[in-house]
């Protein structure tokens, strides 16, 4: 009697992956974790595997169940079953590989094997999942790390408000800058002699000023002047 191999044991620890094809077009795909012991199918969206187009003896139909060596796949009575090893072509499953009574046959799913259940234009591919273990839960250190990151994220705006610029200090700086600009403008005006206010001319100053009558121009008698 052959002894269970290490590959069989790895199948027992893994999940299940199913793909439904209509001809050559992929219609649906499902993945089931290693914590699941059975997979039931039915033409119903609420079923674990919503399988349409296959003739099922009952609903829900036990399609797959976990065994000590891996998975046992139950074949719908109107479907034919084929297998593929690695990347080879699909071949019919021999009668010696099927167990159970006619109409209630099953086949064992091994590591590196893909089963194809065919009925009409529908092809259901079943193979071991790459998921070998359930995702781990959060540990205490993970929760502490999340809390620390959240505190740092929330404390950044508070630190900006507390340690940010003081409004009173900003107003004093603005006033100081305006005063410096005003002093520079006054110094510039003084250097140009514009710091003294204008005053009206006296009669004596006006008398000493010469009136500019312009340049004398000789105009021909035939020209008009406007």
Short mmCIF file of C-alpha atoms in Angstrom, two decimals:
data_model
loop_
_atom_site.label_atom_id
_atom_site.label_comp_id
_atom_site.label_asym_id
_atom_site.label_seq_id
_atom_site.Cartn_x
_atom_site.Cartn_y
_atom_site.Cartn_z
CA UNK A 1 0.00 0.00 0.00
CA UNK A 2 1.49 3.41 -0.97
CA UNK A 3 2.17 5.78 1.86
CA UNK A 4 0.90 9.40 1.79
CA UNK A 5 3.47 11.70 0.24
CA UNK A 6 4.50 15.15 1.41
CA UNK A 7 2.60 16.69 -1.54
CA UNK A 8 -0.64 15.08 -0.38
CA UNK A 9 -0.12 16.53 3.07
CA UNK A 10 0.38 19.99 1.60
CA UNK A 11 -2.93 19.72 -0.29
CA UNK A 12 -4.66 18.89 2.99
CA UNK A 13 -3.35 22.14 4.46
CA UNK A 14 -4.40 24.30 1.51
CA UNK A 15 -7.60 25.77 0.13
CA UNK A 16 -9.49 25.32 -3.11
CA UNK A 17 -9.66 27.45 -6.26
CA UNK A 18 -12.44 27.11 -8.87
CA UNK A 19 -12.91 28.74 -12.29
CA UNK A 20 -16.05 28.52 -14.44
CA UNK A 21 -15.62 28.88 -18.21
CA UNK A 22 -18.30 29.28 -20.87
CA UNK A 23 -16.43 27.79 -23.82
CA UNK A 24 -13.07 29.58 -23.64
CA UNK A 25 -14.34 32.68 -21.79
CA UNK A 26 -13.85 32.93 -18.03
CA UNK A 27 -17.23 33.62 -16.38
CA UNK A 28 -16.56 33.30 -12.63
CA UNK A 29 -13.79 32.44 -10.20
CA UNK A 30 -13.93 31.48 -6.51
CA UNK A 31 -11.29 30.88 -3.85
CA UNK A 32 -11.93 29.02 -0.59
CA UNK A 33 -9.62 29.19 2.41
CA UNK A 34 -8.07 26.27 4.26
CA UNK A 35 -10.48 26.69 7.17
CA UNK A 36 -13.38 25.45 5.00
CA UNK A 37 -14.13 21.73 5.20
CA UNK A 38 -16.81 21.48 2.50
CA UNK A 39 -17.87 23.43 -0.58
CA UNK A 40 -21.51 23.22 -1.67
CA UNK A 41 -22.79 24.26 -5.10
CA UNK A 42 -26.24 25.33 -6.28
CA UNK A 43 -27.76 27.50 -9.02
CA UNK A 44 -28.19 30.28 -6.47
CA UNK A 45 -26.19 33.46 -5.90
CA UNK A 46 -26.33 32.89 -2.14
CA UNK A 47 -24.69 29.46 -2.40
CA UNK A 48 -20.99 29.10 -1.48
CA UNK A 49 -20.40 28.20 -5.14
CA UNK A 50 -23.20 29.61 -7.36
CA UNK A 51 -23.06 27.01 -10.14
CA UNK A 52 -25.40 27.37 -13.11
CA UNK A 53 -25.77 25.04 -16.10
CA UNK A 54 -24.77 21.81 -14.38
CA UNK A 55 -27.24 19.03 -13.60
CA UNK A 56 -27.17 18.58 -9.83
CA UNK A 57 -28.92 15.67 -8.07
CA UNK A 58 -29.83 17.93 -5.14
CA UNK A 59 -29.42 21.52 -4.05
CA UNK A 60 -27.12 22.33 -2.45
CA UNK A 61 -24.77 19.76 -3.94
CA UNK A 62 -21.62 18.70 -2.09
CA UNK A 63 -18.99 19.47 -4.69
CA UNK A 64 -15.83 19.21 -2.59
CA UNK A 65 -14.92 17.93 0.86
CA UNK A 66 -11.64 17.90 2.70
CA UNK A 67 -10.01 14.60 3.48
CA UNK A 68 -6.88 13.58 5.36
CA UNK A 69 -4.94 13.63 2.06
CA UNK A 70 -6.45 16.73 0.48
CA UNK A 71 -9.78 17.21 -1.34
CA UNK A 72 -12.37 14.83 -2.73
CA UNK A 73 -14.30 16.26 -5.69
CA UNK A 74 -17.82 14.92 -6.30
CA UNK A 75 -18.74 14.81 -9.98
CA UNK A 76 -22.22 15.94 -11.09
CA UNK A 77 -24.00 12.96 -12.70
CA UNK A 78 -24.24 14.48 -16.21
CA UNK A 79 -20.67 15.83 -16.30
CA UNK A 80 -17.52 14.16 -17.50
CA UNK A 81 -14.32 14.67 -15.55
CA UNK A 82 -10.81 15.25 -16.91
CA UNK A 83 -7.49 15.86 -15.22
CA UNK A 84 -4.28 17.70 -16.00
CA UNK A 85 -0.92 17.28 -14.29
CA UNK A 86 1.33 20.36 -14.22
CA UNK A 87 1.17 21.99 -17.69
CA UNK A 88 0.18 18.90 -19.63
CA UNK A 89 -3.02 18.57 -21.66
CA UNK A 90 -6.29 17.42 -20.11
CA UNK A 91 -6.98 13.68 -20.21
CA UNK A 92 -10.08 11.70 -19.19
CA UNK A 93 -10.04 10.33 -15.66
CA UNK A 94 -9.88 6.54 -15.74
CA UNK A 95 -12.60 4.40 -14.11
CA UNK A 96 -10.06 3.09 -11.60
CA UNK A 97 -9.59 6.67 -10.29
CA UNK A 98 -13.30 7.15 -9.60
CA UNK A 99 -14.94 6.05 -6.37
CA UNK A 100 -18.59 5.67 -5.46
CA UNK A 101 -21.67 4.34 -7.23
CA UNK A 102 -22.65 5.39 -10.78
CA UNK A 103 -24.13 8.87 -10.72
CA UNK A 104 -22.41 9.51 -7.38
CA UNK A 105 -18.76 9.26 -8.34
CA UNK A 106 -15.89 11.23 -6.83
CA UNK A 107 -12.20 11.73 -7.59
CA UNK A 108 -9.27 12.66 -5.36
CA UNK A 109 -7.53 16.01 -6.03
CA UNK A 110 -3.75 15.90 -5.59
CA UNK A 111 -0.98 18.49 -5.57
CA UNK A 112 -0.14 19.78 -9.06
CA UNK A 113 -3.42 18.44 -10.46
CA UNK A 114 -6.27 20.35 -12.09
CA UNK A 115 -9.68 18.74 -12.58
CA UNK A 116 -12.10 19.85 -15.29
CA UNK A 117 -15.80 19.08 -15.02
CA UNK A 118 -17.48 19.45 -18.42
CA UNK A 119 -21.18 19.62 -19.21
CA UNK A 120 -22.25 21.17 -22.50
CA UNK A 121 -20.37 24.44 -23.06
CA UNK A 122 -19.53 24.80 -19.38
CA UNK A 123 -16.14 23.90 -17.92
CA UNK A 124 -15.49 23.99 -14.18
CA UNK A 125 -11.78 23.90 -13.30
CA UNK A 126 -10.90 22.83 -9.76
CA UNK A 127 -7.38 22.91 -8.33
CA UNK A 128 -5.63 23.31 -4.97
CA UNK A 129 -5.34 26.90 -3.83
CA UNK A 130 -1.99 28.59 -3.27
CA UNK A 131 -3.33 29.71 0.14
CA UNK A 132 -1.84 27.29 2.64
CA UNK A 133 -2.73 28.94 5.93
CA UNK A 134 -5.25 31.32 7.39
CA UNK A 135 -4.25 34.94 7.70
CA UNK A 136 -2.99 35.67 11.20
CA UNK A 137 -4.90 37.88 13.58
CA UNK A 138 -3.67 41.19 14.92
CA UNK A 139 -1.18 40.81 17.72
CA UNK A 140 -0.82 43.14 20.69
CA UNK A 141 2.27 44.73 19.16
CA UNK A 142 0.39 45.35 15.91
CA UNK A 143 -2.41 47.15 17.77
CA UNK A 144 0.13 49.21 19.72
CA UNK A 145 1.88 50.19 16.48
CA UNK A 146 -1.43 51.28 14.89
CA UNK A 147 -2.30 53.37 17.98
CA UNK A 148 1.15 55.03 17.91
CA UNK A 149 0.82 55.95 14.23
CA UNK A 150 -2.69 57.33 14.84
CA UNK A 151 -1.47 59.49 17.74
CA UNK A 152 1.39 60.89 15.65
CA UNK A 153 -0.96 61.60 12.76
CA UNK A 154 -3.49 63.41 14.96
CA UNK A 155 -0.87 65.32 16.98
CA UNK A 156 0.64 67.06 13.94
CA UNK A 157 -2.18 69.66 13.51
CA UNK A 158 -2.29 70.27 17.26
CA UNK A 159 1.46 70.88 17.36
CA UNK A 160 1.16 73.34 14.49
CA UNK A 161 -1.51 75.31 16.35
CA UNK A 162 0.38 75.29 19.64
CA UNK A 163 3.87 75.96 18.33
CA UNK A 164 2.85 78.06 15.34
CA UNK A 165 3.44 81.86 15.00
CA UNK A 166 1.80 84.17 17.57
CA UNK A 167 -0.74 86.59 15.95
CA UNK A 168 0.38 89.47 18.23
CA UNK A 169 4.03 88.89 17.33
CA UNK A 170 3.15 88.80 13.62
CA UNK A 171 1.28 92.17 13.95
CA UNK A 172 4.28 93.76 15.73
CA UNK A 173 6.64 92.53 12.99
CA UNK A 174 4.38 93.98 10.30
CA UNK A 175 4.24 97.38 12.08
CA UNK A 176 8.04 97.40 12.43
CA UNK A 177 8.47 96.65 8.73
CA UNK A 178 6.09 99.49 7.78
CA UNK A 179 8.00 101.94 10.01
CA UNK A 180 11.34 100.97 8.43
CA UNK A 181 9.87 101.52 4.95
CA UNK A 182 8.51 104.92 6.03
CA UNK A 183 11.91 106.03 7.41
CA UNK A 184 13.64 105.02 4.19
CA UNK A 185 11.15 107.04 2.14
CA UNK A 186 11.66 110.14 4.31
CA UNK A 187 15.45 109.88 3.94
CA UNK A 188 15.11 109.63 0.17
CA UNK A 189 12.85 112.72 0.00
CA UNK A 190 15.24 114.71 2.20
CA UNK A 191 18.20 113.83 -0.01
CA UNK A 192 16.25 115.13 -3.03
CA UNK A 193 15.18 118.32 -1.24
CA UNK A 194 11.58 117.35 -1.23
CA UNK A 195 11.17 117.38 2.50
CA UNK A 196 10.28 121.16 2.66
CA UNK A 197 6.65 122.08 1.92
CA UNK A 198 5.94 124.42 -1.05
CA UNK A 199 5.13 128.14 -0.40
CA UNK A 200 3.58 130.79 -2.72
CA UNK A 201 5.93 133.25 -4.55
CA UNK A 202 6.14 136.87 -3.30
CA UNK A 203 5.58 139.94 -5.58
CA UNK A 204 9.34 140.65 -5.62
CA UNK A 205 10.12 137.06 -6.67
CA UNK A 206 7.56 137.23 -9.41
CA UNK A 207 8.97 140.56 -10.71
CA UNK A 208 12.47 139.14 -10.96
CA UNK A 209 11.28 136.17 -13.01
CA UNK A 210 11.49 136.71 -16.78
CA UNK A 211 8.45 135.77 -18.78
CA UNK A 212 9.26 133.36 -21.54
CA UNK A 213 7.61 134.70 -24.70
CA UNK A 214 8.99 131.93 -26.88
CA UNK A 215 11.07 132.20 -30.04
CA UNK A 216 10.43 134.79 -32.73
CA UNK A 217 9.35 133.21 -36.04
CA UNK A 218 9.18 135.09 -39.40
CA UNK A 219 6.07 133.96 -41.30
CA UNK A 220 5.67 134.60 -45.05
CA UNK A 221 2.81 136.89 -46.05
CA UNK A 222 1.03 134.02 -47.80
CA UNK A 223 0.85 131.95 -44.57
CA UNK A 224 -1.82 132.20 -41.96
CA UNK A 225 -1.11 132.04 -38.28
CA UNK A 226 -3.44 130.39 -35.73
#
